[in-house]
Coordinates of C-alpha atoms in Angstrom, one line a residue:
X1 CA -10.4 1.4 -28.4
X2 CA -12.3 -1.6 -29.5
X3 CA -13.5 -3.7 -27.6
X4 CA -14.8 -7.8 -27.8
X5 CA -17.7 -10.0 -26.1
X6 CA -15.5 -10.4 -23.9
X7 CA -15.4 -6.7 -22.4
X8 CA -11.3 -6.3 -22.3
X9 CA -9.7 -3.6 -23.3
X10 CA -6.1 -3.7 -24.7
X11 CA -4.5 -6.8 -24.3
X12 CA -2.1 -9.6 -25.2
X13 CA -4.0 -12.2 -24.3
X14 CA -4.7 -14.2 -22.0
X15 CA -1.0 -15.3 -20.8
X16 CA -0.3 -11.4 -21.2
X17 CA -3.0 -10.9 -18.4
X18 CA -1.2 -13.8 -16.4
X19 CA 2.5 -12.4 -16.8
X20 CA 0.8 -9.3 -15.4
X21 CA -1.1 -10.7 -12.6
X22 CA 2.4 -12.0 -11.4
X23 CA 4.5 -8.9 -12.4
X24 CA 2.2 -6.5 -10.2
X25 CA 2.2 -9.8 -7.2
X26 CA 6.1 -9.6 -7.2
X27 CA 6.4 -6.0 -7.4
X28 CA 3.9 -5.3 -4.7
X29 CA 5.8 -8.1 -2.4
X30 CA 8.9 -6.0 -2.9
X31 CA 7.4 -2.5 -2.3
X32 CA 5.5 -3.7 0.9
X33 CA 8.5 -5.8 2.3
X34 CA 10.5 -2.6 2.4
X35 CA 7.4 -0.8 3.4
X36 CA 7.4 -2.9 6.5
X37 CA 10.9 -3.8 7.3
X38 CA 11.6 0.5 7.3
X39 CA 8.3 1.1 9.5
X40 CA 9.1 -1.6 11.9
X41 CA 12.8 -0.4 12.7
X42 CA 11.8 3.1 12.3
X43 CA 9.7 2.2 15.4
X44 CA 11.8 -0.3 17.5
X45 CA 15.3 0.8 16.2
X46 CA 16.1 4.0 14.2
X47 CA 15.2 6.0 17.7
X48 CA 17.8 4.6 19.0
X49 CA 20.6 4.1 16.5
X50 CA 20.4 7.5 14.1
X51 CA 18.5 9.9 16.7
X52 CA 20.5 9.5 19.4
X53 CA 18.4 12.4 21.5
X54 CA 18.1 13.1 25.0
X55 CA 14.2 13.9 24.6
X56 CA 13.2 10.5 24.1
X57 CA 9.2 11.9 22.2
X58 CA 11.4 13.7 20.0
X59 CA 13.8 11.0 19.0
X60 CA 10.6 8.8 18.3
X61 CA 9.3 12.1 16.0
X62 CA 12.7 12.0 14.6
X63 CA 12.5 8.2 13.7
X64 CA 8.8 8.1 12.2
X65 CA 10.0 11.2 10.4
X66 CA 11.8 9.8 8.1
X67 CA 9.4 7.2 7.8
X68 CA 7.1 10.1 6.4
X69 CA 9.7 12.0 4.2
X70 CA 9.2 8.7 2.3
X71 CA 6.5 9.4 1.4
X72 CA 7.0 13.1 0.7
X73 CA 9.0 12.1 -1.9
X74 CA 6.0 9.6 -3.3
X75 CA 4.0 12.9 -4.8
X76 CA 6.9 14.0 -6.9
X77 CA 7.4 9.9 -8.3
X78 CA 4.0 10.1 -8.8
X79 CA 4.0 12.9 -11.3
X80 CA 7.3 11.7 -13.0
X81 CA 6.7 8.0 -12.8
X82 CA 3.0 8.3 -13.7
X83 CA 3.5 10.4 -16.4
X84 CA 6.3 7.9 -17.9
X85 CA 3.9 5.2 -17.3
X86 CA 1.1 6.3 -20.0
X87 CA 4.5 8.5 -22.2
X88 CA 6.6 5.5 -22.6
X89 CA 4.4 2.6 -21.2
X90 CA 3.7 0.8 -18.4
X91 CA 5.7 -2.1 -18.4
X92 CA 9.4 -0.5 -18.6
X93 CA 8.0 2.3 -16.0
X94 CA 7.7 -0.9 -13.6
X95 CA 11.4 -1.8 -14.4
X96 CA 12.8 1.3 -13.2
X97 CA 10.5 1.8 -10.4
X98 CA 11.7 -2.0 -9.1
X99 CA 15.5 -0.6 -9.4
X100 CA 14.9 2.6 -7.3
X101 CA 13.5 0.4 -4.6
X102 CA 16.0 -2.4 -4.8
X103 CA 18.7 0.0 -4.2
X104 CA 17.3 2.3 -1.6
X105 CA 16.3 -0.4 0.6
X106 CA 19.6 -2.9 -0.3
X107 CA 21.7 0.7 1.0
X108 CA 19.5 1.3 4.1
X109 CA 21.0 -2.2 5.4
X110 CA 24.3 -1.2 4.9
X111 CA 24.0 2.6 6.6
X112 CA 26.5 3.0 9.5
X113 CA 25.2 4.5 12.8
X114 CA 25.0 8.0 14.0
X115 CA 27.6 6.6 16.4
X116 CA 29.9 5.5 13.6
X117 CA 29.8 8.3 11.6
X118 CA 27.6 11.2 13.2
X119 CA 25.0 13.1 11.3
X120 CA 25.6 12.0 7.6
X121 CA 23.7 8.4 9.0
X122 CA 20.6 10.7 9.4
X123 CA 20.9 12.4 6.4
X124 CA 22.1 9.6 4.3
X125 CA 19.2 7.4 5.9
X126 CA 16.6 10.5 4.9
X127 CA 17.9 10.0 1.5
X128 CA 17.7 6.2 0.9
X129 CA 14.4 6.5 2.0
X130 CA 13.5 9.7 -0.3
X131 CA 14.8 7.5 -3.1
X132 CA 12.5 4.5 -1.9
X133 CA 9.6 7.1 -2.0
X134 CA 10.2 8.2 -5.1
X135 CA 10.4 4.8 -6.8
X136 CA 7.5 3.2 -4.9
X137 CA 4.9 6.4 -6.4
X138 CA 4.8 4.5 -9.7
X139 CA 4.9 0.8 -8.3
X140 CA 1.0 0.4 -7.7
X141 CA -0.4 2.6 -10.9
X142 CA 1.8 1.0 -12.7
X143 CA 1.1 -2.5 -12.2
X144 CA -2.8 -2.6 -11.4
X145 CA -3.3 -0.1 -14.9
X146 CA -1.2 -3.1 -16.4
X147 CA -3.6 -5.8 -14.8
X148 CA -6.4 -3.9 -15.3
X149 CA -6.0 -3.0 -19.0
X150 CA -5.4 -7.1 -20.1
X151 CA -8.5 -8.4 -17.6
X152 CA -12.1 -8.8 -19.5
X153 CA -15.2 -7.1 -17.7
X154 CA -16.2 -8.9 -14.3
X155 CA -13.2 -9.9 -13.2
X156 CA -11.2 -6.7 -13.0
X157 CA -11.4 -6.4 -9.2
X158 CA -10.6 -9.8 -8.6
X159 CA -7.5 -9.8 -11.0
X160 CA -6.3 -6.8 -10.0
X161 CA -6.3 -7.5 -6.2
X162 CA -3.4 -9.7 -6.8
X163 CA -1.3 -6.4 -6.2
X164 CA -2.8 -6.1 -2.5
X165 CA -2.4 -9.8 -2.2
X166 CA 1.4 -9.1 -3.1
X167 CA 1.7 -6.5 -0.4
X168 CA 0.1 -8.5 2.7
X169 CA 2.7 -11.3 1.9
X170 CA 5.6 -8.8 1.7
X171 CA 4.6 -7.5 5.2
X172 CA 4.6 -11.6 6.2
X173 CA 7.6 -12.1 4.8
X174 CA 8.9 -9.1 6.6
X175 CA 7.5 -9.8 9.8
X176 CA 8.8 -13.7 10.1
X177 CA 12.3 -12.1 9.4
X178 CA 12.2 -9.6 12.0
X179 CA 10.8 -12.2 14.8
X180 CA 13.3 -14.7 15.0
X181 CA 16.0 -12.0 14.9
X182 CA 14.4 -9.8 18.0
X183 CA 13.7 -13.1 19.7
X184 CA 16.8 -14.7 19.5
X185 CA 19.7 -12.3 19.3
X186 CA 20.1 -10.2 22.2
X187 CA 19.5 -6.5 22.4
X188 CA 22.9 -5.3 21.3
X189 CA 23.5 -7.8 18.4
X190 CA 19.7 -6.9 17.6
X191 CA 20.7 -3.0 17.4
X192 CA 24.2 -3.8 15.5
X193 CA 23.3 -6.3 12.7
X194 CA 20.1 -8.2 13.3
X195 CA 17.9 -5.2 11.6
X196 CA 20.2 -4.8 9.3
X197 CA 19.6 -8.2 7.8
X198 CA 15.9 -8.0 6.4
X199 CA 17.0 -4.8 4.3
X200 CA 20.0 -6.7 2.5
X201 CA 17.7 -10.1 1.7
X202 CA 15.4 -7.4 -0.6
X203 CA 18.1 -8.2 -3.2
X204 CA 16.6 -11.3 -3.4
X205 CA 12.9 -10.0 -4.1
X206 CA 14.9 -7.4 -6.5
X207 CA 16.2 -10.8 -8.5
X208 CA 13.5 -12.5 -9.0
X209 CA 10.7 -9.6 -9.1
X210 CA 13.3 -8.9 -12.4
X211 CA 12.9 -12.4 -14.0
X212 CA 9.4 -11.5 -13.5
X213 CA 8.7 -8.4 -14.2
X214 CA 10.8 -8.6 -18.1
X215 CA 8.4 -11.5 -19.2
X216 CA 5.3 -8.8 -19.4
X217 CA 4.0 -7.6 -22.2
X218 CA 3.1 -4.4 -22.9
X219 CA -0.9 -3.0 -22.4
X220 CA -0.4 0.6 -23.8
X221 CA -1.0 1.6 -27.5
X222 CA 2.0 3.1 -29.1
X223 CA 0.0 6.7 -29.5
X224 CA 2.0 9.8 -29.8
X225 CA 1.6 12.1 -26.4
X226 CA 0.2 15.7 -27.9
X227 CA -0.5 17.2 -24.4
X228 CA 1.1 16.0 -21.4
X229 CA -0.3 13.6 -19.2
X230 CA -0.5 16.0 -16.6
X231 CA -1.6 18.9 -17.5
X232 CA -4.5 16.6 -19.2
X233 CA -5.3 15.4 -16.2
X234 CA -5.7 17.9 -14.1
X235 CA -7.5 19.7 -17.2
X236 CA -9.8 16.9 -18.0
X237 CA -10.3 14.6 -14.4
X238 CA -10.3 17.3 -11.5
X239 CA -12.9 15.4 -10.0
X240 CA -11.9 12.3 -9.9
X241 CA -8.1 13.3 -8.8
X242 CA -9.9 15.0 -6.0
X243 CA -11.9 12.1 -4.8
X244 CA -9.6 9.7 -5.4
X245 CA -7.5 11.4 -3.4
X246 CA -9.2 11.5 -0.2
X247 CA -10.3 7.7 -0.9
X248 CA -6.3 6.9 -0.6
X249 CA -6.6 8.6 3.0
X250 CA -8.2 5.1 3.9
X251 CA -4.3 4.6 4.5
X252 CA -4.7 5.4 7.9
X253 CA -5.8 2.3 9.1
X254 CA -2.5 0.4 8.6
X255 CA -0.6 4.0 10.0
X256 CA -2.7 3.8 13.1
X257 CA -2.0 0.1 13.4
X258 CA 1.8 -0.7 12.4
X259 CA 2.8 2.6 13.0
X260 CA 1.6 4.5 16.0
X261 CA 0.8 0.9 17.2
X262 CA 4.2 -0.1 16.7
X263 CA 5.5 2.6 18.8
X264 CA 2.9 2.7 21.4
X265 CA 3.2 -0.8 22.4
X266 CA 7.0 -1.1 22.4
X267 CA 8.0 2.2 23.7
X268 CA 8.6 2.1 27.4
X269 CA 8.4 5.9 27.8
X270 CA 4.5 4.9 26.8
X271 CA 4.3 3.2 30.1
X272 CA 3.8 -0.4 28.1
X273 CA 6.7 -1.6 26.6
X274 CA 5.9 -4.9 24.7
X275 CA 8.8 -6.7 23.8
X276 CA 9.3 -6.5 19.9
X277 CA 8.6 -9.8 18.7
X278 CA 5.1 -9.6 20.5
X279 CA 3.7 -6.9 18.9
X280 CA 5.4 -8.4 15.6
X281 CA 3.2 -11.2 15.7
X282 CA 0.0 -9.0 15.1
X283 CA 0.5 -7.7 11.7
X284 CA 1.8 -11.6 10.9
X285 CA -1.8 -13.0 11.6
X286 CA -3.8 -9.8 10.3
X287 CA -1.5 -10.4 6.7
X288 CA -2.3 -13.9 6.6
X289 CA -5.9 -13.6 7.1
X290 CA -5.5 -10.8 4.6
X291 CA -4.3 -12.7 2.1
X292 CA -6.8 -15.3 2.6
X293 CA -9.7 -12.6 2.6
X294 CA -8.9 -10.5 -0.4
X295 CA -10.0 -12.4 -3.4
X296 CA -13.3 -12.9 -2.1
X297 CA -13.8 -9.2 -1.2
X298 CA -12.4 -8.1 -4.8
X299 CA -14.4 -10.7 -6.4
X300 CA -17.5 -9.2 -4.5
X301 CA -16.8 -5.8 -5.6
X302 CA -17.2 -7.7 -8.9
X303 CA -20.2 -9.1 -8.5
X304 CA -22.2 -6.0 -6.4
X305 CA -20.0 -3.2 -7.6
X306 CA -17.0 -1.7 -5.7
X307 CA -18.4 1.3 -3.7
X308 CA -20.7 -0.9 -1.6
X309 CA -17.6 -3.0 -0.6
X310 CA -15.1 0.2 0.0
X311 CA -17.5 2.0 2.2
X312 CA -18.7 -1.1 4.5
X313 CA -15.4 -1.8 4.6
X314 CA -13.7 1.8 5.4
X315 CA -16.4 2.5 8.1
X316 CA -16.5 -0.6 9.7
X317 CA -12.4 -0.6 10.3
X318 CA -12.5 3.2 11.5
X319 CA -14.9 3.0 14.0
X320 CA -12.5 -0.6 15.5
X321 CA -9.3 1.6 15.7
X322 CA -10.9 2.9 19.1
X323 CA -11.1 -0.9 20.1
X324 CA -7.3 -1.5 19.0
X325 CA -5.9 1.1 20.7
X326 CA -7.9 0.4 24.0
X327 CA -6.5 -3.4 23.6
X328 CA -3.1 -2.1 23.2
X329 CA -3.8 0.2 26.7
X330 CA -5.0 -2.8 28.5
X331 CA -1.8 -4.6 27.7
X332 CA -4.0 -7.9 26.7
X333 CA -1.4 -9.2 23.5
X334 CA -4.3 -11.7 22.7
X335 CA -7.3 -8.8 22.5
X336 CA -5.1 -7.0 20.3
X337 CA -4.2 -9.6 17.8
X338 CA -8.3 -10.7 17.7
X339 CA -9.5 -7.3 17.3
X340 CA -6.2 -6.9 14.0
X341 CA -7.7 -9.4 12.6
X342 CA -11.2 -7.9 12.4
X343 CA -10.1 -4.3 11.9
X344 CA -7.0 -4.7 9.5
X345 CA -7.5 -8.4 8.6
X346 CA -11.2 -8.4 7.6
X347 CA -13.0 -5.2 7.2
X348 CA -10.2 -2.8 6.0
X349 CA -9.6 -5.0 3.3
X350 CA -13.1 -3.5 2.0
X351 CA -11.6 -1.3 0.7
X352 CA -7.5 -2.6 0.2
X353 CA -8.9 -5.0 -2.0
X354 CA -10.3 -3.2 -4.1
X355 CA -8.7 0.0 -5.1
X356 CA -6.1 -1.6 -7.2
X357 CA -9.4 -1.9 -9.7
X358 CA -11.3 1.5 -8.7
X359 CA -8.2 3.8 -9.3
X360 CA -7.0 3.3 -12.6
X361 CA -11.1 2.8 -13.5
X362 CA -11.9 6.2 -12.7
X363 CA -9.7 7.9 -15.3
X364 CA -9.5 7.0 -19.6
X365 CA -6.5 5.1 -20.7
X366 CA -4.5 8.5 -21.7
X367 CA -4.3 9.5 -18.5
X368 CA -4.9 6.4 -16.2
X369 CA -1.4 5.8 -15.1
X370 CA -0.7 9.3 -14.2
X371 CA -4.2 9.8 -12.1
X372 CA -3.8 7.1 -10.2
X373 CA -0.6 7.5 -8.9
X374 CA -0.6 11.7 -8.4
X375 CA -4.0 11.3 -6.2
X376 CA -3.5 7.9 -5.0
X377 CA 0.3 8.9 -3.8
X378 CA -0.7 12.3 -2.3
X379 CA -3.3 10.8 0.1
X380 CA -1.2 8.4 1.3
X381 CA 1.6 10.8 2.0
X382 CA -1.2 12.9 3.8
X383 CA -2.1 10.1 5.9
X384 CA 1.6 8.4 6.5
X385 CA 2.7 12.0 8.2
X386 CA -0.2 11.4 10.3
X387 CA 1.9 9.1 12.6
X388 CA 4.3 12.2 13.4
X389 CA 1.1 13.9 14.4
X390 CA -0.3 11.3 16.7
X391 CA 2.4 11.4 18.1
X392 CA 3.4 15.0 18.8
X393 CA -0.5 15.1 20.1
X394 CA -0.5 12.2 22.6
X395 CA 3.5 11.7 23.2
X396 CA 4.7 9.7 26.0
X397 CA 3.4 10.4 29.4
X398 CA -0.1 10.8 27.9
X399 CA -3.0 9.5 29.6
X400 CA -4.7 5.9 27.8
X401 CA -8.2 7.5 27.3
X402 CA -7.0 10.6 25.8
X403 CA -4.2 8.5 23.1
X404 CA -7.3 6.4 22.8
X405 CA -9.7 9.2 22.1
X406 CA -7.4 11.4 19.9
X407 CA -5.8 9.1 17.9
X408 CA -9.3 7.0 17.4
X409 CA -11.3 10.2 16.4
X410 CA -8.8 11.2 14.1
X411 CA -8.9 7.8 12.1
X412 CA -12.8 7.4 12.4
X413 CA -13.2 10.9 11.1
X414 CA -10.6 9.8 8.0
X415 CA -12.1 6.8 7.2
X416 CA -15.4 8.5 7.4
X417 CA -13.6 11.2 4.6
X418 CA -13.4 8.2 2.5
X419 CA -16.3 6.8 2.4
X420 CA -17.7 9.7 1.2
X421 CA -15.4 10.1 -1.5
X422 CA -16.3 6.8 -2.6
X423 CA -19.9 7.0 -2.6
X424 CA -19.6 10.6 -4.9
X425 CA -17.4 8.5 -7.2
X426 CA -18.9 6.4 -10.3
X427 CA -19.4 2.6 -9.8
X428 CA -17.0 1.7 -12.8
X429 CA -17.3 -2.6 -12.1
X430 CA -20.2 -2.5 -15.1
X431 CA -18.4 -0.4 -17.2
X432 CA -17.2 -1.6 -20.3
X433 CA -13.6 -0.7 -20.9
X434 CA -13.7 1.9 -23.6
X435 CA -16.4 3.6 -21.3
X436 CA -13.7 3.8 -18.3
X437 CA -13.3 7.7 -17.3
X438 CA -15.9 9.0 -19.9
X439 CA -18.0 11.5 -18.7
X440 CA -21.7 10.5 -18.7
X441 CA -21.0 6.7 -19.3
X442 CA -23.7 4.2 -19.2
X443 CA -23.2 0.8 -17.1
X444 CA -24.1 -2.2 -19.0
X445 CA -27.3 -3.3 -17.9
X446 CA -27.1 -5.6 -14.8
X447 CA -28.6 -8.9 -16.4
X448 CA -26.2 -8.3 -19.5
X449 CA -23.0 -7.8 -17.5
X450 CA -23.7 -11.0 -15.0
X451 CA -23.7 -13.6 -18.0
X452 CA -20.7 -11.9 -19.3
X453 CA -19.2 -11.8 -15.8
X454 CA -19.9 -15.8 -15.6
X455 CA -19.0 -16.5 -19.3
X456 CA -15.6 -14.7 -18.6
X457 CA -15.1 -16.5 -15.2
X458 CA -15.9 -20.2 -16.8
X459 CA -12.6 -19.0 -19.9
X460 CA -10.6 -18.0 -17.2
X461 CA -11.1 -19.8 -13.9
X462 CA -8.2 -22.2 -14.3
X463 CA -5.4 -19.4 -14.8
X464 CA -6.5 -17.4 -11.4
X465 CA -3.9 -17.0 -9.0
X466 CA -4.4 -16.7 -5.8

């Protein structure tokens, strides 16, 4: 691959890079909506409405359940739509990842009850969520690879942090639909139609994510495929599959927060029993700060490299979950929100701003797509299912200090996984982009790549989004 002055890989120029930029926005607005939207009522309504149970700690297993098979299915997209994405390319691999999710998430919204139609609304909901699993494994590959390949050197972590960007906004989005509707409809109309009406507006995401997503062009070279992605992958890159891996187990933080937080604090059988559009109100304020606070961590990463930022970041947010969960215990709403905002809205975004950029960088342009999303999606499965192990470990009826301590320790000692992952992995942010996965590459030399980082910024400053 040849590569200019300015340090970018392939490309199609400059308005290439911007199409991308948006495609991967849109996409990750989409994919995080639905993210949201499911994990909220699989919290505050799916108990209720598909798992019916006289045990109430198993119907709320049941619920987050299917919240998990999800992302069960995510590890088998990942090999099928990764592999797609560096066969066939990455841009029509986004298409059909966008469909799947359109259409698992439109049909979720239009699922009868168990009470309507008995077990088949389980089944069917376990379904339209394996679908949404399945389509989301190729979502975030896809589209930072995409970004990443049409970005010059020094701005690849800020560029491709648009994709996080994309998902805090989805979760927004999400979140200022749900609110009115808990606040204002009452309980039964809530439980009948009101959470059904966030999963039927994703067509509109679907629409316009479409218009979107068709105007890309193209960042793989039209090479045959000898070998398999795959099997090259796991043949060439065992290391970095295995570290990148256990970096994606970072996904605990938002699992301990929206997830086991969700049910924790609205649960009755928990002995708190927040009313919905309270606890609602905390991932709204930790998004927006989010969005606010990502560009300047991914631009960071750019400027001191990305495993400095990743670890602070990944440590600092682990050792706050015990903080969270004790403000949650304490039943102060306004201590929960402030601490969110530190934990989720601040320091975890360390490191959610900027894997979009470290992922794909750790594996060459053959294999990037698929080596990204197999590790990426299998930690994040790993750690989604660790909400159905909370709680089975600290159900309802368990004392504060021991949810606190359990579920706290578990977290810290993930996020603590991570950071070592990351600090065994390569700092790629210097690396030119021909030199990205090679064994034994040399970073440009620090004085080199900072006037090249500031001579790319000054040619590109006005088309940053964000």
């Amino acid at each position: 691959m040849s590569v200019s002055r300015t340090g970018a890989g392939a490309s199609g120029g400059a308005d290439a890079g911007i199409r991308a930029m948006r495609s991967g926005a849109i996409g990750s607005v989409l994919e995080f909506y639905d993210f949201f939207i499911y994990t909220q009522a699989a919290a505050i309504v799916f108990p209720d409405i598909f798992f019916p149970v006289s045990n109430s700690t198993l119907s709320i297993i049941y619920s987050l359940g299917t919240f998990g098979v999800g992302y069960i299915a995510r590890p088998i997209g990942a090999f099928v739509l990764g592999a797609l994405g560096d066969i066939i390319g990455r841009r029509k691999t986004l298409i059909l990842t966008m469909t799947l999710m359109g259409i698992s998430t439109f049909g979720v919204g239009l699922l009868p009850s168990y009470e309507q139609i008995g077990v088949a609304a389980p089944m069917l909901l376990v379904f339209f969520r394996l679908m949404q699993g399945f389509g989301v494994a190729g979502e975030l590959s896809g589209s930072s690879t995409l970004i990443m390949e049409q970005t010059p050197i020094g701005l690849r972590g800020r560029r491709s942090s648009v994709t996080l960007q994309g998902a805090q906004a989805g979760q927004i989005f999400a979140a200022l639909i749900f609110i009115p509707l808990s606040a204002f409809m009452s309980e039964h109309a809530f439980q009948t139609i009101g959470w059904r009406i966030p999963f039927i507006l994703s067509a509109l995401f679907v629409i316009f994510g479409f218009r979107v997503r068709l105007k890309t062009v193209e960042s793989k070279k039209s090479t045959a495929v000898d070998i398999p992605p795959i099997r090259t992958v796991f043949r060439e890159s065992p290391g970095a599959l295995a570290r990148v891996f256990v970096m994606a187990l970072m996904n605990i933080i938002p699992v301990t927060a929206t997830v086991f937080g969700a049910s924790y604090a609205t649960q009755e059988d928990y002995g708190i029993g927040w009313h919905p559009d309270a606890y609602l109100w905390i991932p709204v304020v930790g998004n927006v700060v989010a969005v606010l606070v990502i560009p300047h961590v991914a631009s960071l990463s750019d400027k001191i490299g990305r495993r400095p930022v990743i670890i602070g970041g990944s440590l600092g947010a682990g050792v706050l979950s015990f903080v969270y969960l004790w403000a949650i215990s304490i039943d102060s709403v306004p201590l929960t929100v402030a601490i969110a905002i530190l934990m989720w809205g601040m320091l975890y975004q360390g490191y959610n701003a900027v894997f979009p950029a470290f992922y794909p960088e750790q594996f060459p342009t053959s294999t990037r797509v698929t080596g990204m999303a197999i590790a990426q999606n299998l930690g994040t499965t790993v750690s989604s299912l660790m909400s159905i192990v909370f709680v089975a470990l600290v159900g309802p009826g368990t004392s504060y200090g021991k949810i606190i301590a359990v579920v706290g320790g578990l977290t810290l000692a993930i996020t603590i996984m991570s950071a070592i992952a990351t600090y065994l992995s390569p700092e790629t942010s210097r690396m030119r982009s021909d030199q990205l996965g090679v064994r034994g590459a040399v970073p440009m030399d620090e004085e080199e790549y900072q006037s090249l980082r500031q001579e790319n910024l000054a040619k590109v400053s006005t088309r940053l989004i964000g």
